[in-house]
Tab-separated table of N, CA and C in Angstrom:
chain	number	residue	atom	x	y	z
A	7	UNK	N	166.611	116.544	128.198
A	7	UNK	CA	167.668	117.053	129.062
A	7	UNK	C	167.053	118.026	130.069
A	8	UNK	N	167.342	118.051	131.284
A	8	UNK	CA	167.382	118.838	132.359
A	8	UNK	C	168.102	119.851	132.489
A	9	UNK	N	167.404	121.347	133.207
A	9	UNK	CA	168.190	122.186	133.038
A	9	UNK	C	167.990	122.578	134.645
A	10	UNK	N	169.029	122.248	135.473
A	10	UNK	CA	168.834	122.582	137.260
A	10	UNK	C	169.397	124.242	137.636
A	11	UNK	N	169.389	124.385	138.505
A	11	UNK	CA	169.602	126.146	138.861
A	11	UNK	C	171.515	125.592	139.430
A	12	UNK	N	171.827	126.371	139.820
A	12	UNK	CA	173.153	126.227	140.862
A	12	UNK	C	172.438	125.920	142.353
A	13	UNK	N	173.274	124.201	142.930
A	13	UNK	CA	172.516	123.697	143.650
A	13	UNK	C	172.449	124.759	145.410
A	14	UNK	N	173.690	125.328	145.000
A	14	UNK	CA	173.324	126.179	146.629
A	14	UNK	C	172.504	127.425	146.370
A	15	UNK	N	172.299	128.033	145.574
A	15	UNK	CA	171.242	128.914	145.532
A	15	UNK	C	169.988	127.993	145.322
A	16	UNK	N	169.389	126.761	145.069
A	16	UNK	CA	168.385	126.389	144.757
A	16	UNK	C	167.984	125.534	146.123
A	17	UNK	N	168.622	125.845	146.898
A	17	UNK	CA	168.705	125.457	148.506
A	17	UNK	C	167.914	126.551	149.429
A	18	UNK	N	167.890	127.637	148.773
A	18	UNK	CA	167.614	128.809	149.701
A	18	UNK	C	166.081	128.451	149.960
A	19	UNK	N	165.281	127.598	149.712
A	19	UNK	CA	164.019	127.559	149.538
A	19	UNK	C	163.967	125.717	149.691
A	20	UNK	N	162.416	125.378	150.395
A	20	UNK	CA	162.133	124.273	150.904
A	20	UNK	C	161.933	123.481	149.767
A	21	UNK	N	161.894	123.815	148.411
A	21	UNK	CA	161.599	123.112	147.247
A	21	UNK	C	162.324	123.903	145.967
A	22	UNK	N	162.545	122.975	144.859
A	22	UNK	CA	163.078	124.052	143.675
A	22	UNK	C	162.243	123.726	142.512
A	23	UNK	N	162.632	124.421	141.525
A	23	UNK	CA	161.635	123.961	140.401
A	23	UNK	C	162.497	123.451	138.928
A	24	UNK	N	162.884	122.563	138.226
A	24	UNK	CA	163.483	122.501	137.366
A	24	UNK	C	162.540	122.870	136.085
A	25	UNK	N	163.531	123.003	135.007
A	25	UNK	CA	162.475	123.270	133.632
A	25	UNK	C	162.806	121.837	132.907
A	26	UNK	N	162.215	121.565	132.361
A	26	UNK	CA	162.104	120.108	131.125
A	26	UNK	C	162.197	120.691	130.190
A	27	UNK	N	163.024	120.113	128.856
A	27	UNK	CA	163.084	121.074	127.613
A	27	UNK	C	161.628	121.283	126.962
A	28	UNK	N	160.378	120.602	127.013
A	28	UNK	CA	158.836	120.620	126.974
A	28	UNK	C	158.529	122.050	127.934
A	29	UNK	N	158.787	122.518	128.813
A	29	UNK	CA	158.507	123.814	128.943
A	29	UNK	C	157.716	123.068	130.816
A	30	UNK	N	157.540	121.399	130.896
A	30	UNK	CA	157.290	120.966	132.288
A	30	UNK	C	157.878	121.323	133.040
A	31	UNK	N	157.816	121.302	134.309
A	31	UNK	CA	158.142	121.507	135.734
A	31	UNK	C	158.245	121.258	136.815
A	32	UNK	N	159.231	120.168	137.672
A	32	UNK	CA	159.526	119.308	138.064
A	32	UNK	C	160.060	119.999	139.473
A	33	UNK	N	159.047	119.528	140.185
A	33	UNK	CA	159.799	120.014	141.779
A	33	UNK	C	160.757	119.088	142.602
A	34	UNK	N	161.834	119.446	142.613
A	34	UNK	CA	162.757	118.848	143.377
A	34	UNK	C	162.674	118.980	145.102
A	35	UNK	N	162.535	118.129	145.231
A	35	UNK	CA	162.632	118.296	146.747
A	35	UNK	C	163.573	118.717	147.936
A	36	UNK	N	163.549	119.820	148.591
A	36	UNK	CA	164.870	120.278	149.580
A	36	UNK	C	164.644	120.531	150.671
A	37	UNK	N	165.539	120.295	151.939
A	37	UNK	CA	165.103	120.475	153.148
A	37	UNK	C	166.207	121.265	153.964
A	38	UNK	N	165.807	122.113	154.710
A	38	UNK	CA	167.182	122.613	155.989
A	38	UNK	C	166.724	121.659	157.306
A	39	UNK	N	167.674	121.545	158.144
A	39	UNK	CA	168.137	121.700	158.801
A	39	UNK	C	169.597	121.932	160.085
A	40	UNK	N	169.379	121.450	161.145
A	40	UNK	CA	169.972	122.071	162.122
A	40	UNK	C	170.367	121.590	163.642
A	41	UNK	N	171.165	121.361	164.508
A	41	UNK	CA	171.772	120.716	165.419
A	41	UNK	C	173.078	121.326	166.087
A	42	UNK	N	173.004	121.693	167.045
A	42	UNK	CA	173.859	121.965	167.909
A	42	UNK	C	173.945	123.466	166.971
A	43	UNK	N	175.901	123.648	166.517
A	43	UNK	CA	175.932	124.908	165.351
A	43	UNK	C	176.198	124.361	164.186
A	44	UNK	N	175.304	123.470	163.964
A	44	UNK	CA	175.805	122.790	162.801
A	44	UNK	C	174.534	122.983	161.526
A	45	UNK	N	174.888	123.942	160.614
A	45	UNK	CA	173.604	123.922	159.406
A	45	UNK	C	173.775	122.912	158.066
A	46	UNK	N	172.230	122.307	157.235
A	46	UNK	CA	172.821	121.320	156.588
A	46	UNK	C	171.549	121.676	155.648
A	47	UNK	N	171.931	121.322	154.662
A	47	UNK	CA	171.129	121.176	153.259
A	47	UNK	C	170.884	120.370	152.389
A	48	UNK	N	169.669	119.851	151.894
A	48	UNK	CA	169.790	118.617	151.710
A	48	UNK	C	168.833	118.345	150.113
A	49	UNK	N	169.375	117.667	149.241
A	49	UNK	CA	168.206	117.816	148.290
A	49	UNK	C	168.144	115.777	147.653
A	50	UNK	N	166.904	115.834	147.392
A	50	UNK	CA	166.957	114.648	147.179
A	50	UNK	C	166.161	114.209	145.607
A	51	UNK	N	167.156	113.370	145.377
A	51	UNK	CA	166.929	113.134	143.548
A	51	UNK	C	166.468	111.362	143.519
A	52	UNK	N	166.023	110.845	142.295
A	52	UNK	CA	165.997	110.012	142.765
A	52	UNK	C	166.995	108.980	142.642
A	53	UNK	N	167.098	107.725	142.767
A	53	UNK	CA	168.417	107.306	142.393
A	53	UNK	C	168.418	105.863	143.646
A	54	UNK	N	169.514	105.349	143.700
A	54	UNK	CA	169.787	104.123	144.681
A	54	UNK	C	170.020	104.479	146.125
A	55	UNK	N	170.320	105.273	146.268
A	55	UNK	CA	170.111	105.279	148.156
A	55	UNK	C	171.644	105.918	148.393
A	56	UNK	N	172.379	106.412	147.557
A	56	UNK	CA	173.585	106.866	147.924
A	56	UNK	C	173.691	108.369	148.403
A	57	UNK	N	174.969	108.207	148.721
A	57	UNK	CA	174.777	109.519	149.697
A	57	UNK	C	176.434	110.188	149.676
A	58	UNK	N	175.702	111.770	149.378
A	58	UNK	CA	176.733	112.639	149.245
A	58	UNK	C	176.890	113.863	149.757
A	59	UNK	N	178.175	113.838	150.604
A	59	UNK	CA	178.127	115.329	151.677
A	59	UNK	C	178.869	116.067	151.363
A	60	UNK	N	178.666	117.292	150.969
A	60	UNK	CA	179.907	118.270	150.721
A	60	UNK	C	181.083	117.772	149.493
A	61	UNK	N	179.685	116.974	148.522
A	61	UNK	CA	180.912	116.683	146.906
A	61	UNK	C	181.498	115.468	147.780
A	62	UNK	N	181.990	114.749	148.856
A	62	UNK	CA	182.373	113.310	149.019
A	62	UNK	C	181.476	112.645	149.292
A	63	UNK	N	181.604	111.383	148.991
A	63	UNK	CA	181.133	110.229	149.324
A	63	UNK	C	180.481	110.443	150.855
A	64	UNK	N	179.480	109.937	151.826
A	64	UNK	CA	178.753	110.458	153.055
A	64	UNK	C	179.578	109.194	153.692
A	65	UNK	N	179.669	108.007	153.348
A	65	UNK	CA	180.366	107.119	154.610
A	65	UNK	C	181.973	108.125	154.460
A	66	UNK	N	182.659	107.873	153.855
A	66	UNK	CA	184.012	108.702	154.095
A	66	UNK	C	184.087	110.016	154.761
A	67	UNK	N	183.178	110.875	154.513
A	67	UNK	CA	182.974	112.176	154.745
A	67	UNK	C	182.864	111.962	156.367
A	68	UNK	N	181.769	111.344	156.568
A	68	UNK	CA	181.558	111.002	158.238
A	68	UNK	C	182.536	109.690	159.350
A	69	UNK	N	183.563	109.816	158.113
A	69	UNK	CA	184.949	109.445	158.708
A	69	UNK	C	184.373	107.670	159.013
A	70	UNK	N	183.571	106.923	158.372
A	70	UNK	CA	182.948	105.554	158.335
A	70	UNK	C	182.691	105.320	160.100
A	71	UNK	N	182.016	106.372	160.716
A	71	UNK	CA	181.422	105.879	161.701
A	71	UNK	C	179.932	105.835	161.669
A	72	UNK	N	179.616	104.040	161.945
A	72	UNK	CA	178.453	103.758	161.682
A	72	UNK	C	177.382	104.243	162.711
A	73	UNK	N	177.664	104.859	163.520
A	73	UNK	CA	176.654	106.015	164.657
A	73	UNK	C	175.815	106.948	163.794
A	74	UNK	N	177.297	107.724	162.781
A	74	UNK	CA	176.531	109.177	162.590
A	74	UNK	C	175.969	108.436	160.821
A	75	UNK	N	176.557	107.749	159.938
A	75	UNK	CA	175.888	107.134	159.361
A	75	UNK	C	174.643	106.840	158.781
A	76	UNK	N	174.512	105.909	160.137
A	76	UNK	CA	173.123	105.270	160.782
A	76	UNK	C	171.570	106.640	160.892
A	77	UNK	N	172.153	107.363	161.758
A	77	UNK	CA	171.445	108.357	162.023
A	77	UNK	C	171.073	109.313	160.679
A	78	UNK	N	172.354	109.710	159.732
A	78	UNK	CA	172.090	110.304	158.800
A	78	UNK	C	170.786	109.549	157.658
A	79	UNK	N	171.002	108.710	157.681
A	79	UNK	CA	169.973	107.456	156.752
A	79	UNK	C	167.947	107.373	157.985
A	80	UNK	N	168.474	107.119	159.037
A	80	UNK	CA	166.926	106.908	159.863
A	80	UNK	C	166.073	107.267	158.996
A	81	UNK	N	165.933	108.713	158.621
A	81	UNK	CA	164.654	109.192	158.245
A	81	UNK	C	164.308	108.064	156.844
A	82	UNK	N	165.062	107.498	155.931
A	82	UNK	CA	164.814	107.006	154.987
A	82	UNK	C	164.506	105.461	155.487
A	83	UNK	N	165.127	104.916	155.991
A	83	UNK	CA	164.854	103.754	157.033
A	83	UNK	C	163.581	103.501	157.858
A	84	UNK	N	163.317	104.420	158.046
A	84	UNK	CA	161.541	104.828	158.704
A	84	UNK	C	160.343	104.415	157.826
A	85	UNK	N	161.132	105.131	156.718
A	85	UNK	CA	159.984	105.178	155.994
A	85	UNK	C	159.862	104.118	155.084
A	86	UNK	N	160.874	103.482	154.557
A	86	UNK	CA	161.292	102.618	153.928
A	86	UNK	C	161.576	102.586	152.557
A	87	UNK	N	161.969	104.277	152.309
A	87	UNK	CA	162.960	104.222	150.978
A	87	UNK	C	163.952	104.640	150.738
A	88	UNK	N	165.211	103.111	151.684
A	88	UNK	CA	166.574	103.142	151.605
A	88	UNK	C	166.983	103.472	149.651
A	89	UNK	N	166.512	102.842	149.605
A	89	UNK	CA	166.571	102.742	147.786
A	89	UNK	C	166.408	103.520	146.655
A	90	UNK	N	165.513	104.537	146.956
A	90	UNK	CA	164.503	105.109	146.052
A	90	UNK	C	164.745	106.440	145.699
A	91	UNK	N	166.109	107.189	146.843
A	91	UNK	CA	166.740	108.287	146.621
A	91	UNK	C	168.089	108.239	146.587
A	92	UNK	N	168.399	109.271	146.317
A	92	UNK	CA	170.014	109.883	146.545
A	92	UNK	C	169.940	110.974	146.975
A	93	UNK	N	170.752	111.337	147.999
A	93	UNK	CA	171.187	111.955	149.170
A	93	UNK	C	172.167	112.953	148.906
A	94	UNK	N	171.977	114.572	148.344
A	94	UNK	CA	173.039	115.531	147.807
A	94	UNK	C	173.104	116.364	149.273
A	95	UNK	N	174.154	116.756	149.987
A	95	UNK	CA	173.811	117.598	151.496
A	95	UNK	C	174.868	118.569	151.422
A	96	UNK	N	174.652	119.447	151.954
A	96	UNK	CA	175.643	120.351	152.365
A	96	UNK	C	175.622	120.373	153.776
A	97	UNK	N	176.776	120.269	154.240
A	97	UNK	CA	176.729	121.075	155.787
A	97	UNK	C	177.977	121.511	156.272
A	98	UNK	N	177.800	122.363	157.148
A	98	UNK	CA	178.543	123.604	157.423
A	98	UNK	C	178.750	123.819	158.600
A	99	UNK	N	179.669	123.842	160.081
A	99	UNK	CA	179.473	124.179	161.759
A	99	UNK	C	179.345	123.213	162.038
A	100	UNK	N	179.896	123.447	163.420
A	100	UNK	CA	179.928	122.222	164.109
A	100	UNK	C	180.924	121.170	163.699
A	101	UNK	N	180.712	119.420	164.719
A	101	UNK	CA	181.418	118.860	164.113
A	101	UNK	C	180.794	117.771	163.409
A	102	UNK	N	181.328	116.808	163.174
A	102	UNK	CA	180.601	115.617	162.317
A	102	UNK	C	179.181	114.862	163.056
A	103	UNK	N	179.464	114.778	164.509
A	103	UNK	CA	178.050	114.474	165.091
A	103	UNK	C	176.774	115.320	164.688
A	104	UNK	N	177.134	116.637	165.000
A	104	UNK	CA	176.416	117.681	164.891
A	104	UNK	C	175.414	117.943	163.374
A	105	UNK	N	176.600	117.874	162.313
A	105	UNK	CA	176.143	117.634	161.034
A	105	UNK	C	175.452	116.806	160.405
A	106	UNK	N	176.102	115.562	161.401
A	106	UNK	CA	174.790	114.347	161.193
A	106	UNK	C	173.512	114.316	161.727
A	107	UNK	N	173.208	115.029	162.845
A	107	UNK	CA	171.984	115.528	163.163
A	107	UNK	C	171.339	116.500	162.264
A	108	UNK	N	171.883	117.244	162.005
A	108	UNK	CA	171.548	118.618	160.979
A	108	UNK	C	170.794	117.584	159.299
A	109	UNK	N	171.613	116.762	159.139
A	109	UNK	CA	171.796	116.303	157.675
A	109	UNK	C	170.218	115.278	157.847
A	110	UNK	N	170.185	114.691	158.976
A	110	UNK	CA	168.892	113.948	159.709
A	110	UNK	C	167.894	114.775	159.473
A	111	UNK	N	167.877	115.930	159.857
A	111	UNK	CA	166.857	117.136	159.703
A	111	UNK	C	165.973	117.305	158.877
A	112	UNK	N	166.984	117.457	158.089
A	112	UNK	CA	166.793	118.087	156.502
A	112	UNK	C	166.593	117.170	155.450
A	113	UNK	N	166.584	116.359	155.975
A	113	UNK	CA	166.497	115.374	154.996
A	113	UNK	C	164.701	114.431	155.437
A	114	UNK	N	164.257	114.591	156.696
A	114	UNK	CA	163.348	114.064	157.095
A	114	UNK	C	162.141	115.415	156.309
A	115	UNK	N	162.775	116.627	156.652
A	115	UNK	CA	162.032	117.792	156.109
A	115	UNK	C	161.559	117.569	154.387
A	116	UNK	N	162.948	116.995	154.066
A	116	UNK	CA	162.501	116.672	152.502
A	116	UNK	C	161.462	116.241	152.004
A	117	UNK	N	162.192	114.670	152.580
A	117	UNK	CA	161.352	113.896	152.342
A	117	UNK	C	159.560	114.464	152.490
A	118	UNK	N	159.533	115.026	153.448
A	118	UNK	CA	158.033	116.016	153.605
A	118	UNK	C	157.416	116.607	152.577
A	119	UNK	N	158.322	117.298	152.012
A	119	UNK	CA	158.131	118.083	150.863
A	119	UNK	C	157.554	117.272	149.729
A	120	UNK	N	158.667	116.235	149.584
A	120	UNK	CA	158.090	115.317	148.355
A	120	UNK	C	157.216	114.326	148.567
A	121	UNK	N	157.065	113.852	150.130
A	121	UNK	CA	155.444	112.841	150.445
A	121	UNK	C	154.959	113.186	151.663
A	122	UNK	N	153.888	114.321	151.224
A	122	UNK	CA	153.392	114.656	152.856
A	122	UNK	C	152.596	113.662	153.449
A	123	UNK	N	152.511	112.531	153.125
A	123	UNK	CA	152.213	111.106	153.834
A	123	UNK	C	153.076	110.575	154.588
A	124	UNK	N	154.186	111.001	154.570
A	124	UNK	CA	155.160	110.019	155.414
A	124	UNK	C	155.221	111.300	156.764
A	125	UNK	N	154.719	112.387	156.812
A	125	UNK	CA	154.904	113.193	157.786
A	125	UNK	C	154.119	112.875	159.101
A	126	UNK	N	153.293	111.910	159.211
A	126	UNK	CA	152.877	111.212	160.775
A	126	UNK	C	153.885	109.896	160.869
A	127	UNK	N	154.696	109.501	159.911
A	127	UNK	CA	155.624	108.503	160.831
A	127	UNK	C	156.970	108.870	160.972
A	128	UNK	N	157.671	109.804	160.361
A	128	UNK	CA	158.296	110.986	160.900
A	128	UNK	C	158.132	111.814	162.090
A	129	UNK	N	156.980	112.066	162.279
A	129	UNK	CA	156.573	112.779	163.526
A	129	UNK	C	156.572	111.885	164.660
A	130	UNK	N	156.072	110.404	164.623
A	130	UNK	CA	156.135	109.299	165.266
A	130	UNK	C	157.551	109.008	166.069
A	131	UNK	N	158.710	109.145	164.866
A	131	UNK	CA	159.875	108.245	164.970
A	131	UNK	C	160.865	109.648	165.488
A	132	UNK	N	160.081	110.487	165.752
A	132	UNK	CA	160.747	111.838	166.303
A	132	UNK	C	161.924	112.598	165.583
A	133	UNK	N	161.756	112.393	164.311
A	133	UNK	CA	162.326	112.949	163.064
A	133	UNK	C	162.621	114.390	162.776
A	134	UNK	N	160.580	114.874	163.625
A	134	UNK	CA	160.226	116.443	162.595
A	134	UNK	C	160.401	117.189	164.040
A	135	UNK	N	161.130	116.559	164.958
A	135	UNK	CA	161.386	117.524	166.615
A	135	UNK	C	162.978	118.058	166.094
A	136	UNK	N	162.503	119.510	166.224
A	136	UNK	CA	164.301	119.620	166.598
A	136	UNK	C	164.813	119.738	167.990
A	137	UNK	N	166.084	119.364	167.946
A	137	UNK	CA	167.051	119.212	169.413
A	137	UNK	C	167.617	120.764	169.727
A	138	UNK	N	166.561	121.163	171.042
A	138	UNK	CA	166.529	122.717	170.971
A	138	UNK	C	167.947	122.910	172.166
A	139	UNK	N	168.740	121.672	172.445
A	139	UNK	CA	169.679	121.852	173.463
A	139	UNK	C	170.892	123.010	172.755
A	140	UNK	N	171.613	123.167	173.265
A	140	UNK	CA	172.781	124.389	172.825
A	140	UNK	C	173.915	124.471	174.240
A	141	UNK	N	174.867	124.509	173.723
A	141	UNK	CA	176.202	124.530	174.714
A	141	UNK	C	175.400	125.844	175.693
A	142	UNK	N	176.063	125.702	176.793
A	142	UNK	CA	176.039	126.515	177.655
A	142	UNK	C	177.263	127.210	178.292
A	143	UNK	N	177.379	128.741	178.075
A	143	UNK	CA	178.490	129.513	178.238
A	143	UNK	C	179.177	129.520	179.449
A	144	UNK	N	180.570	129.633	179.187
A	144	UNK	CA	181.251	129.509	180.568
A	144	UNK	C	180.963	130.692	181.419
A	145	UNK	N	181.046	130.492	182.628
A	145	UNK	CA	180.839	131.871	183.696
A	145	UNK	C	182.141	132.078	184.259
A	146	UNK	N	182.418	133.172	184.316
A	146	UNK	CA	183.490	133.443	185.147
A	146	UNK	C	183.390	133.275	186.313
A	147	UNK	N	184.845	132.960	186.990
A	147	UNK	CA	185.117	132.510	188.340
A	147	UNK	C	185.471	130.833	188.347
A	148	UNK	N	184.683	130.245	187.337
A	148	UNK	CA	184.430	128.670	187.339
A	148	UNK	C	185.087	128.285	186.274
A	149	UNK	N	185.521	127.010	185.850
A	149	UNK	CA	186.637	126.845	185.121
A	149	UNK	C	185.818	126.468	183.960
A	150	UNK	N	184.593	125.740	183.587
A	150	UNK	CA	183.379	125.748	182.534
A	150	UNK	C	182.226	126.159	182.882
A	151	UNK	N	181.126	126.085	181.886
A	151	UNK	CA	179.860	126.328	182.325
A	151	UNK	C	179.604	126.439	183.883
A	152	UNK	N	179.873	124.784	184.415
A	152	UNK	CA	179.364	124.928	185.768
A	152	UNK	C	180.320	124.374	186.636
A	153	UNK	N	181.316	123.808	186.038
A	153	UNK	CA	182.782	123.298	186.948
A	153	UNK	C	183.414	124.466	187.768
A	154	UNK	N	183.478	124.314	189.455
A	154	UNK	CA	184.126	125.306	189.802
A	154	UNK	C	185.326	124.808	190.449
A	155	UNK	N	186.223	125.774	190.927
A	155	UNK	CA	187.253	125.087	191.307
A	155	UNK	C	186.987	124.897	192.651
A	156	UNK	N	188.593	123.571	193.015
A	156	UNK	CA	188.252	122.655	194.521
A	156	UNK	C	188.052	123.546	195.688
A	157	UNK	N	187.118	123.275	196.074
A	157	UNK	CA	186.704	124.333	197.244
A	157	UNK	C	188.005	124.045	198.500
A	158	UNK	N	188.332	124.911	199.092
A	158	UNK	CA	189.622	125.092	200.236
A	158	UNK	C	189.125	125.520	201.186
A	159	UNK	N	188.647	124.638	202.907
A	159	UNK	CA	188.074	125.391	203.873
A	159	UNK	C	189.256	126.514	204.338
A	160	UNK	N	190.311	126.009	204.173
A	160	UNK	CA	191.358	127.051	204.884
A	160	UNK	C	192.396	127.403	204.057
């Protein structure tokens, strides 16, 4: 039998350590990341390829759009082990696009953790880049960021 920590404190850190009732020590693999304001946490066990966000199911959770989906899975798709994990995530901000980038993150980060071999085709498939874009604040006078209103010669 396995004895795991509480999974959001065992998040605070890029890896965790479980105990084996033998007194072994089993590193679990965990990753952050991040997208737009969206933070995500990700730990990966092993198992069939399923996937779970925030305690639901990840296709339901991401409302079964096969965009953010798709994207959430890449990093495992890259590498080619749709199969070989299961997918525990937290994420938090932002909206569901956002999170699916975040959940992409962290999960490519993982995977790092647990095969630093797959970290040049990750780096390849532009996995281990984060997306340093960020909304840009409205200015006054202008009705958004950079929308101003209809100019009036007279």
């Amino acid at each position: 039998m396995m004895a795991v920590e509480d999974p959001q404190s065992a998040l605070d850190t890029t890896s965790t350590t479980a105990t084996m009732d033998a007194g072994d020590e089993m590193v679990i693999p965990a990753g952050r990341g991040s997208r737009k304001s969206a933070r995500a946490k990700v730990i990966l066990r092993p198992g069939e390829g399923r996937l779970v966000i925030n305690g639901r199911e990840g296709e339901s959770y991401l409302q079964n759009n096969v965009w953010w989906v798709q994207e959430v899975r890449s990093p495992l798709e890259a590498t080619g082990l749709e199969s070989e994990y299961d997918i525990i995530a937290f994420a938090r901000g932002g909206g569901y696009g956002g999170k699916a980038g975040a959940i992409k993150s962290a999960l490519a980060r993982a995977l790092v953790v647990d095969r630093p071999e797959l970290r040049p085709v990750l780096k390849k498939e532009g996995l281990m880049t984060i997306d340093s874009r960020r909304v840009e604040r409205k200015k006054y006078g202008l009705k958004k960021a950079r929308k101003a209103p209809q100019y009036s010669k007279r």
